[in-house]
mmCIF file of C-alpha atoms in Angstrom:
data_model
loop_
_atom_site.group_PDB
_atom_site.id
_atom_site.type_symbol
_atom_site.label_atom_id
_atom_site.label_comp_id
_atom_site.label_asym_id
_atom_site.label_seq_id
_atom_site.Cartn_x
_atom_site.Cartn_y
_atom_site.Cartn_z
ATOM 1 C CA MET A 895 0.000 0.000 0.000
ATOM 2 C CA ALA A 896 2.790 2.437 0.958
ATOM 3 C CA GLU A 897 4.708 1.608 -2.226
ATOM 4 C CA GLU A 898 1.576 2.253 -4.286
ATOM 5 C CA LEU A 899 1.098 5.672 -2.638
ATOM 6 C CA GLU A 900 4.760 6.536 -3.183
ATOM 7 C CA ARG A 901 4.469 5.621 -6.865
ATOM 8 C CA LEU A 902 1.336 7.752 -7.244
ATOM 9 C CA TRP A 903 2.990 10.622 -5.360
ATOM 10 C CA SER A 904 5.943 10.597 -7.734
ATOM 11 C CA LYS A 905 3.532 11.164 -10.608
ATOM 12 C CA LEU A 906 2.333 14.377 -8.950
ATOM 13 C CA SER A 907 5.715 16.052 -9.389
ATOM 14 C CA PHE A 908 6.295 18.296 -12.380
ATOM 15 C CA THR A 909 8.478 16.899 -15.088
ATOM 16 C CA GLU A 910 11.228 19.147 -16.391
ATOM 17 C CA GLU A 911 9.189 19.813 -19.520
ATOM 18 C CA GLU A 912 6.011 20.609 -17.512
ATOM 19 C CA ASP A 913 7.931 22.972 -15.254
ATOM 20 C CA GLU A 914 9.135 25.000 -18.248
ATOM 21 C CA GLY A 915 7.129 28.250 -18.295
ATOM 22 C CA ILE A 916 5.221 29.825 -21.184
ATOM 23 C CA GLU A 917 5.505 33.589 -21.575
ATOM 24 C CA LEU A 918 2.238 35.242 -22.639
ATOM 25 C CA ASP A 919 2.622 38.738 -24.029
ATOM 26 C CA PHE A 920 0.225 41.674 -24.312
ATOM 27 C CA ASN A 921 -1.001 40.642 -27.788
ATOM 28 C CA CYS A 922 -2.199 37.234 -26.570
ATOM 29 C CA THR A 923 -4.897 38.779 -24.364
ATOM 30 C CA LYS A 924 -5.815 41.751 -26.560
ATOM 31 C CA ALA A 925 -9.058 40.238 -27.942
ATOM 32 C CA ALA A 926 -10.290 39.223 -24.475
ATOM 33 C CA ARG A 927 -9.546 42.690 -23.069
ATOM 34 C CA GLU A 928 -11.451 44.367 -25.910
ATOM 35 C CA ILE A 929 -14.504 42.125 -25.499
ATOM 36 C CA GLY A 930 -14.204 42.353 -21.701
ATOM 37 C CA LYS A 931 -14.728 46.119 -21.789
ATOM 38 C CA ASN A 932 -18.404 45.408 -22.501
ATOM 39 C CA CYS A 933 -18.797 42.548 -20.010
ATOM 40 C CA ALA A 934 -19.869 42.273 -16.403
ATOM 41 C CA LEU A 935 -19.772 39.393 -13.944
ATOM 42 C CA MET A 936 -22.947 38.433 -12.094
ATOM 43 C CA LYS A 937 -23.733 36.508 -8.935
ATOM 44 C CA ILE A 938 -27.227 35.700 -7.664
ATOM 45 C CA LEU A 939 -27.398 35.618 -3.883
ATOM 46 C CA ALA A 940 -30.197 33.153 -3.089
ATOM 47 C CA HIS A 941 -30.410 29.647 -1.666
ATOM 48 C CA LYS A 942 -33.701 28.211 -2.843
ATOM 49 C CA SER A 943 -35.838 30.287 -5.155
ATOM 50 C CA ILE A 944 -34.690 33.265 -7.124
ATOM 51 C CA SER A 945 -38.022 35.055 -7.430
ATOM 52 C CA ILE A 946 -36.755 37.620 -4.925
ATOM 53 C CA LYS A 947 -33.047 37.915 -5.538
ATOM 54 C CA LEU A 948 -29.989 40.043 -5.081
ATOM 55 C CA VAL A 949 -27.969 40.233 -8.278
ATOM 56 C CA LEU A 950 -24.394 41.413 -7.872
ATOM 57 C CA LEU A 951 -22.525 42.828 -10.855
ATOM 58 C CA GLN A 952 -18.857 43.636 -11.170
ATOM 59 C CA GLU A 953 -16.705 45.007 -13.947
ATOM 60 C CA PHE A 954 -14.807 42.429 -15.965
ATOM 61 C CA ASN A 955 -11.234 41.744 -14.872
ATOM 62 C CA GLY A 956 -9.636 39.306 -17.288
ATOM 63 C CA LYS A 957 -6.545 38.773 -15.117
ATOM 64 C CA LEU A 958 -8.507 36.670 -12.606
ATOM 65 C CA THR A 959 -9.819 33.130 -12.811
ATOM 66 C CA PRO A 960 -13.515 32.649 -11.953
ATOM 67 C CA LYS A 961 -12.593 31.259 -8.504
ATOM 68 C CA GLU A 962 -10.510 34.353 -7.728
ATOM 69 C CA VAL A 963 -13.335 36.795 -8.506
ATOM 70 C CA LYS A 964 -14.922 38.119 -5.320
ATOM 71 C CA ILE A 965 -18.334 39.581 -6.088
ATOM 72 C CA ARG A 966 -19.575 41.075 -2.840
ATOM 73 C CA TRP A 967 -20.646 44.700 -3.273
ATOM 74 C CA ALA A 968 -24.172 45.972 -3.980
ATOM 75 C CA PRO A 969 -25.666 49.474 -3.858
ATOM 76 C CA PHE A 970 -28.413 50.117 -1.288
ATOM 77 C CA TRP A 971 -30.150 53.181 0.042
ATOM 78 C CA VAL A 972 -29.718 53.469 3.807
ATOM 79 C CA GLN A 973 -32.050 55.648 5.857
ATOM 80 C CA ILE A 974 -30.399 57.241 8.885
ATOM 81 C CA PHE A 975 -32.871 58.005 11.696
ATOM 82 C CA ASN A 976 -32.546 59.855 15.004
ATOM 83 C CA LEU A 977 -30.288 62.601 13.630
ATOM 84 C CA PRO A 978 -30.813 66.099 15.012
ATOM 85 C CA LEU A 979 -32.093 68.535 12.380
ATOM 86 C CA ASN A 980 -28.764 70.360 12.178
ATOM 87 C CA CYS A 981 -27.017 67.031 11.357
ATOM 88 C CA ARG A 982 -29.016 66.224 8.216
ATOM 89 C CA THR A 983 -26.363 67.530 5.852
ATOM 90 C CA LYS A 984 -24.397 66.195 2.917
ATOM 91 C CA GLU A 985 -21.222 66.172 5.033
ATOM 92 C CA ILE A 986 -22.862 64.109 7.801
ATOM 93 C CA GLY A 987 -24.203 61.707 5.156
ATOM 94 C CA LEU A 988 -20.671 61.283 3.779
ATOM 95 C CA ALA A 989 -19.190 60.726 7.248
ATOM 96 C CA ILE A 990 -21.760 58.136 8.350
ATOM 97 C CA GLY A 991 -22.075 56.480 4.932
ATOM 98 C CA ALA A 992 -18.296 56.023 4.679
ATOM 99 C CA LYS A 993 -18.465 53.777 7.780
ATOM 100 C CA LEU A 994 -20.881 51.483 5.900
ATOM 101 C CA GLY A 995 -19.104 51.344 2.532
ATOM 102 C CA GLU A 996 -18.377 53.488 -0.502
ATOM 103 C CA VAL A 997 -20.789 56.443 -0.620
ATOM 104 C CA LEU A 998 -22.422 56.757 -4.041
ATOM 105 C CA GLU A 999 -25.056 59.438 -3.449
ATOM 106 C CA ILE A 1000 -26.648 61.499 -0.690
ATOM 107 C CA ASP A 1001 -30.299 62.491 -0.914
ATOM 108 C CA VAL A 1002 -30.170 66.208 -0.058
ATOM 109 C CA GLN A 1003 -31.412 69.337 -1.786
ATOM 110 C CA GLU A 1004 -29.018 71.664 -3.618
ATOM 111 C CA SER A 1005 -28.503 73.536 -0.343
ATOM 112 C CA GLY A 1006 -26.830 70.390 1.051
ATOM 113 C CA VAL A 1007 -29.438 69.984 3.814
ATOM 114 C CA HIS A 1008 -32.406 67.599 4.124
ATOM 115 C CA TRP A 1009 -35.323 68.434 6.426
ATOM 116 C CA GLY A 1010 -37.283 65.155 6.099
ATOM 117 C CA THR A 1011 -37.750 62.385 8.647
ATOM 118 C CA CYS A 1012 -34.384 60.788 7.880
ATOM 119 C CA LEU A 1013 -31.210 61.318 5.885
ATOM 120 C CA ARG A 1014 -30.808 58.898 2.957
ATOM 121 C CA VAL A 1015 -27.410 57.730 1.719
ATOM 122 C CA LYS A 1016 -26.755 55.353 -1.184
ATOM 123 C CA VAL A 1017 -23.821 53.109 -0.294
ATOM 124 C CA HIS A 1018 -21.974 50.160 -1.837
ATOM 125 C CA LEU A 1019 -22.411 47.562 0.918
ATOM 126 C CA ASP A 1020 -20.335 44.425 1.391
ATOM 127 C CA VAL A 1021 -23.114 41.808 1.285
ATOM 128 C CA THR A 1022 -20.922 39.186 2.969
ATOM 129 C CA LYS A 1023 -20.901 41.202 6.197
ATOM 130 C CA THR A 1024 -23.595 41.640 8.812
ATOM 131 C CA LEU A 1025 -25.752 44.711 8.254
ATOM 132 C CA LEU A 1026 -25.339 47.281 11.006
ATOM 133 C CA ARG A 1027 -28.498 48.250 12.915
ATOM 134 C CA GLY A 1028 -27.038 51.649 13.704
ATOM 135 C CA LYS A 1029 -23.998 53.509 15.009
ATOM 136 C CA LYS A 1030 -23.110 55.723 17.930
ATOM 137 C CA ILE A 1031 -22.185 59.209 16.784
ATOM 138 C CA THR A 1032 -20.594 62.023 18.759
ATOM 139 C CA MET A 1033 -21.744 65.493 17.801
ATOM 140 C CA GLU A 1034 -19.959 68.790 18.301
ATOM 141 C CA GLY A 1035 -19.994 69.541 21.979
ATOM 142 C CA GLY A 1036 -19.312 65.876 22.846
ATOM 143 C CA GLU A 1037 -22.917 64.654 23.032
ATOM 144 C CA SER A 1038 -23.269 61.004 21.972
ATOM 145 C CA ARG A 1039 -26.344 59.611 20.289
ATOM 146 C CA TRP A 1040 -27.432 56.352 18.646
ATOM 147 C CA VAL A 1041 -28.604 56.619 15.038
ATOM 148 C CA ASN A 1042 -30.681 53.816 13.499
ATOM 149 C CA PHE A 1043 -30.200 52.463 9.993
ATOM 150 C CA LYS A 1044 -33.002 51.144 7.820
ATOM 151 C CA TYR A 1045 -32.084 49.543 4.510
ATOM 152 C CA GLU A 1046 -34.374 50.011 1.532
ATOM 153 C CA ARG A 1047 -35.554 47.120 -0.644
ATOM 154 C CA LEU A 1048 -33.556 44.264 0.805
ATOM 155 C CA PRO A 1049 -34.317 41.113 -1.211
ATOM 156 C CA ASN A 1050 -33.453 38.601 1.545
ATOM 157 C CA PHE A 1051 -32.504 39.364 5.086
ATOM 158 C CA CYS A 1052 -31.929 37.235 8.159
ATOM 159 C CA TYR A 1053 -33.047 38.925 11.364
ATOM 160 C CA GLN A 1054 -31.058 36.362 13.377
ATOM 161 C CA CYS A 1055 -27.544 36.982 11.997
ATOM 162 C CA GLY A 1056 -27.973 40.129 9.865
ATOM 163 C CA LEU A 1057 -26.809 38.631 6.556
ATOM 164 C CA LEU A 1058 -28.392 39.066 3.129
ATOM 165 C CA ASN A 1059 -27.767 35.623 1.646
ATOM 166 C CA HIS A 1060 -30.649 33.861 3.414
ATOM 167 C CA ALA A 1061 -33.894 34.484 5.292
ATOM 168 C CA LEU A 1062 -34.561 33.825 8.986
ATOM 169 C CA LYS A 1063 -36.068 30.362 8.421
ATOM 170 C CA GLU A 1064 -32.890 29.194 6.604
ATOM 171 C CA CYS A 1065 -30.427 30.644 9.144
ATOM 172 C CA PRO A 1066 -27.750 28.209 10.333
ATOM 173 C CA LYS A 1067 -27.699 30.004 13.697
ATOM 174 C CA ASN A 1068 -31.453 29.476 14.074
ATOM 175 C CA GLY A 1069 -30.945 25.757 14.736
ATOM 176 C CA GLU A 1070 -28.347 26.494 17.416
ATOM 177 C CA GLY A 1071 -30.719 28.898 19.158
ATOM 178 C CA ASN A 1072 -33.553 26.379 19.124
ATOM 179 C CA LYS A 1073 -31.372 23.625 20.628
ATOM 180 C CA SER A 1074 -30.352 25.778 23.571
ATOM 181 C CA THR A 1075 -33.939 26.809 24.368
ATOM 182 C CA GLU A 1076 -35.291 23.226 24.141
ATOM 183 C CA ARG A 1077 -33.067 21.920 26.949
#
């Protein structure tokens, strides 16, 4: 048995000819780069049905293999509640939104101030991370306050673990919670 494994293992080594590299120059990938300018990669984030789905798109990068491509960012509008009226500005939206992801847009009038019930910020969120329920902010003068986040049009959301790739009934943590309460 050991001899058989050793023989098989020796076949896994590169031969001298296999180990010889192949140099690929700029012209070899020219056609793929040209076509790739008009391509996008897509990932559907759903376990069972895809009637309600989150579709992630990313610009084409021909230097990666499909396994190396990490598609994890999606744009969402985030409503920020419990802000004092004087904090509903474009600058505050940028500061808070930057803690969630890349800020794409802030819903304020031309004056840079929004007087509605909440401040809305469009952010590229990392969908592999838990969504934040809110953040503690410290305003000028040192006063701290909790601001709540509400996410618009989430396709799937687990209220147990805060992830977007499944609903509460499919949560792996849900089974753990049920076991501990049954005892």
